[in-house]
Amino acid sequence: MDPLIKQILFALLTIFIVLNYGLIVQGIVRKIGARVGRRYGIPFYQPYIDIIKNYSKRTRISHGIMYYIAPVFRLTGGIGLLLFIPVIFGNNMFQNFSFSGDLLLILYFQFFGVLGMALGAAESGHPNSAIGVSRGLSQVTAYELPLTLGVLSLAVQYNTLNVSEIVAAQQGGILNWSFFTNPLASIALLLAFLAAMGRSPFDVVLAPQEIPIGPPTEFHSGFLGVLQLNRAIFPIAKLILFMNLLFGGATNWGELIIKTFFIYMWSVFVGVAFPRFRVDQSVRWYLGVPLIIGVAAVVVSKFF
Amino acid sequence: MSKEHTEKRIVYSPEGDPIEVNPLQDYFCEDLPEVHKASSIAILENFRNWARSRSLWVLGFGTGCGAIEMRPLMTPKFDAYRYGIQWRPTPRQADVFVVSGYLSVKTLKRVIRTYEQMQGPKYVMALGSCTINGGMYWDSYNTINRLDYYLPVDVYVAGCMPRPEALLAGFDQLKKIIREGRGEGYNKYAEEFAWYKANQKKIIKDWDMPDYNW
Amino acid sequence: MKEIIDRLQELYPIGDFKQQNKSLALITVDKDKAVDFITRLKNEEGFLHLSIITAVDWLEKNKFQLSYLINNPTTKNSFVVRVMIDRENAEMFSIHHLWEQAATYQRELKEMFGIDFPGSPGVDKPFILEGWHEIPPYRRDFDTKNYSEETYFPREGRTKNVPAEYMKQKLYPDE
């Protein structure tokens, strides 16, 4: 088979697996949340039904071109991020489209969808959307600092900008993980990870009780379906990235699922334990302790 | 059509150029609703109806005293989430409009606006005797008597007020209706649009919105 | 409470006095002196709190009765100051300069009874009704049942039962 076609097929397979994994994890996490609240909870396949339902709505209305494109941008952000990350270490095909400088591209791609969504939500004209977008962008600016500093620290430590090489350097035992070899960068990254997942206490963007659901307020039917697909893929892509950076990557899908599930649980546990920050509190918090840890991580890995 | 916000006016751009604005044409869409036929492939439509019935997103808009009966459905005791019923804060994403109790004329106007912003197929569930025949407010000067003159109602839940269990039974009935493919209330609304609008305009005296709020 | 009235009796023409209970008394004051009297109660006697302004429609006497419920938070006493005004072109002096919230009550009275309070802020703006074209709905000559039947499409076959009798018939049909 032509290697390019094979590569494309494997990319589609990656998307398919990650999509299903994301939807099921979403359902399971909501089920766990319900059980914690002593409810029976939704069936774990409820996210699938919701997406089918949204796609089978018969009417949809538009607010303009950007409104149409925004969900596509968002989904592109999610899928793009996923495809530039080497998913399975040591498997040539599931490296997908990662290349030697992919770390920088990944950092950029995380915010691609947010920006597209900002344009689309602004065009929908709903005040809650505008508030949600402005909150989201200010929080992104805040948590980007510890995130970037942590990533830079790792780049300095391993002397590379290639995620695959970072993963390769961590092989050979748990104590080789960056989580243990570079704890400062790990702390900064894991704190930034909380806001990147958008769960409480950093869910200022969707803020269900304040600005009903923020940016996607006006999105419905198929538009919402696309956003829901992204909501399944994007967090998993981020999880895989953090797994690669800090926890030694995965050599097969089973390992990937176990590791990402536990990293996801980190944000879920913090989420159920802490109530939501106001947006100014969240921004200030990220400019405090996590930023200092991030700076320290860079300094330590450069000079020690 | 007397309110300020629907009148023609001139606004000024940041450069100081005057821009003439006719809100009803510029800010609203004047199209009327259309009938949307179900797909002719039976198996596809059945599958879709199954999905619709398993994922009912309720609009969180409490109109009367019945709003308080919806809240227990989220609690561990009743837990409507296990039936695929969820609450959405925005009409765009909602499928079911639960009209919970009496409707004053003022509320009815908002209810109509909200209902028309929902995307089809959409369903209306009416709670309490107030929406059926006026209930204890049957001779009041500002509450309506029969909801089905203004909106197409799919399911009535009788009682004053119905308990949360009755609501669950109502949702069950609604699911049955949807699965049988009879949940076409919004098509009925589009077909008999003139009649519904005449009834609505008869009681809403200061009509200051377009005929259909997209 | 009686002693306050006795003291003020010389200054103001106070009509009926009725001690309703230990801490509530009803008094009737002329329309022209009412605002003066309430001002005096507020400034000198410590009745600092306006609880409510409401109206009663005396259709047979062709009068409106306005009731100002004012309260003394230290002694926990309340007065209901009642003012009778004509039903035709009903008009009363505004007291929004004493209590700001009075403007809201007066706006409601204007809408529901058609009693005008010249000078009260926003008194002509609609309060809760939208686009009301009939006579004010709380007036007793407004037939609310008739209006409802003409306007709101009553459902045929609606019946009424007295619950006690109905249940008796259901449960013990022989008695």
CSV table of N, CA and C in Angstrom, one decimal, chain A residues 11 14-19 76-87 94-97 106 109 233-234 236-238 240 253:
chain,number,residue,atom,x,y,z
A,11,ALA,N,-4.4,7.7,10.6
A,11,ALA,CA,-4.8,8.9,11.2
A,11,ALA,C,-6.3,8.9,11.5
A,14,THR,N,-6.9,6.6,14.4
A,14,THR,CA,-6.6,7.3,15.6
A,14,THR,C,-7.8,8.2,16.1
A,15,ILE,N,-8.3,9.0,15.1
A,15,ILE,CA,-9.4,9.9,15.4
A,15,ILE,C,-10.6,9.1,15.9
A,16,PHE,N,-10.9,7.9,15.2
A,16,PHE,CA,-12.0,7.1,15.6
A,16,PHE,C,-11.9,6.6,17.0
A,17,ILE,N,-10.7,6.0,17.3
A,17,ILE,CA,-10.5,5.4,18.6
A,17,ILE,C,-10.6,6.5,19.7
A,18,VAL,N,-10.0,7.6,19.4
A,18,VAL,CA,-10.0,8.7,20.5
A,18,VAL,C,-11.4,9.3,20.7
A,19,LEU,N,-12.1,9.4,19.5
A,19,LEU,CA,-13.5,9.9,19.7
A,19,LEU,C,-14.3,9.0,20.6
A,76,THR,N,-11.3,21.4,14.2
A,76,THR,CA,-10.0,21.4,13.6
A,76,THR,C,-8.9,21.5,14.6
A,77,GLY,N,-9.2,22.4,15.6
A,77,GLY,CA,-8.2,22.6,16.7
A,77,GLY,C,-8.0,21.3,17.4
A,78,GLY,N,-9.1,20.6,17.7
A,78,GLY,CA,-9.0,19.3,18.5
A,78,GLY,C,-8.3,18.2,17.7
A,79,ILE,N,-8.8,18.0,16.4
A,79,ILE,CA,-8.2,17.0,15.6
A,79,ILE,C,-6.8,17.3,15.2
A,80,GLY,N,-6.5,18.5,14.9
A,80,GLY,CA,-5.1,18.9,14.6
A,80,GLY,C,-4.2,18.7,15.7
A,81,LEU,N,-4.6,19.1,16.9
A,81,LEU,CA,-3.8,18.8,18.1
A,81,LEU,C,-3.5,17.3,18.2
A,82,LEU,N,-4.6,16.5,18.0
A,82,LEU,CA,-4.4,15.1,18.2
A,82,LEU,C,-3.4,14.5,17.2
A,83,LEU,N,-3.5,15.0,15.9
A,83,LEU,CA,-2.7,14.4,14.9
A,83,LEU,C,-1.3,14.8,14.9
A,84,PHE,N,-1.0,15.9,15.6
A,84,PHE,CA,0.4,16.3,15.6
A,84,PHE,C,1.2,15.7,16.8
A,85,ILE,N,0.4,15.1,17.7
A,85,ILE,CA,1.0,14.4,18.9
A,85,ILE,C,1.3,13.0,18.5
A,86,PRO,N,2.5,12.5,18.8
A,86,PRO,CA,2.8,11.0,18.6
A,86,PRO,C,2.0,10.3,19.7
A,87,VAL,N,1.0,9.5,19.2
A,87,VAL,CA,0.0,8.9,20.1
A,87,VAL,C,0.6,7.7,20.8
A,94,PHE,N,1.1,5.2,14.3
A,94,PHE,CA,0.4,6.1,15.3
A,94,PHE,C,1.2,7.3,15.7
A,95,GLN,N,2.4,7.5,15.1
A,95,GLN,CA,3.1,8.8,15.3
A,95,GLN,C,2.3,9.9,14.5
A,96,ASN,N,1.5,9.5,13.6
A,96,ASN,CA,0.7,10.4,12.8
A,96,ASN,C,1.6,11.4,12.1
A,97,PHE,N,1.3,12.7,12.3
A,97,PHE,CA,2.1,13.7,11.6
A,97,PHE,C,3.0,14.5,12.5
A,106,ILE,N,2.2,22.3,18.7
A,106,ILE,CA,1.2,21.9,19.6
A,106,ILE,C,0.7,23.0,20.5
A,109,PHE,N,-1.4,25.1,18.6
A,109,PHE,CA,-2.7,24.5,18.2
A,109,PHE,C,-3.7,24.5,19.3
A,233,ILE,N,-13.0,14.9,21.7
A,233,ILE,CA,-11.6,14.6,21.2
A,233,ILE,C,-10.6,15.5,21.9
A,234,PHE,N,-10.9,16.8,22.0
A,234,PHE,CA,-9.9,17.7,22.5
A,234,PHE,C,-9.3,17.4,23.9
A,236,ILE,N,-9.0,14.5,25.3
A,236,ILE,CA,-8.2,13.3,25.2
A,236,ILE,C,-6.9,13.7,24.5
A,237,ALA,N,-6.9,14.6,23.5
A,237,ALA,CA,-5.7,15.0,22.9
A,237,ALA,C,-4.8,15.7,23.9
A,238,LYS,N,-5.4,16.5,24.7
A,238,LYS,CA,-4.5,17.2,25.7
A,238,LYS,C,-4.0,16.2,26.7
A,240,ILE,N,-3.3,13.1,26.1
A,240,ILE,CA,-2.2,12.4,25.5
A,240,ILE,C,-0.9,13.2,25.5
A,253,TRP,N,-2.3,0.9,23.2
A,253,TRP,CA,-3.5,1.6,23.5
A,253,TRP,C,-4.0,1.3,24.9
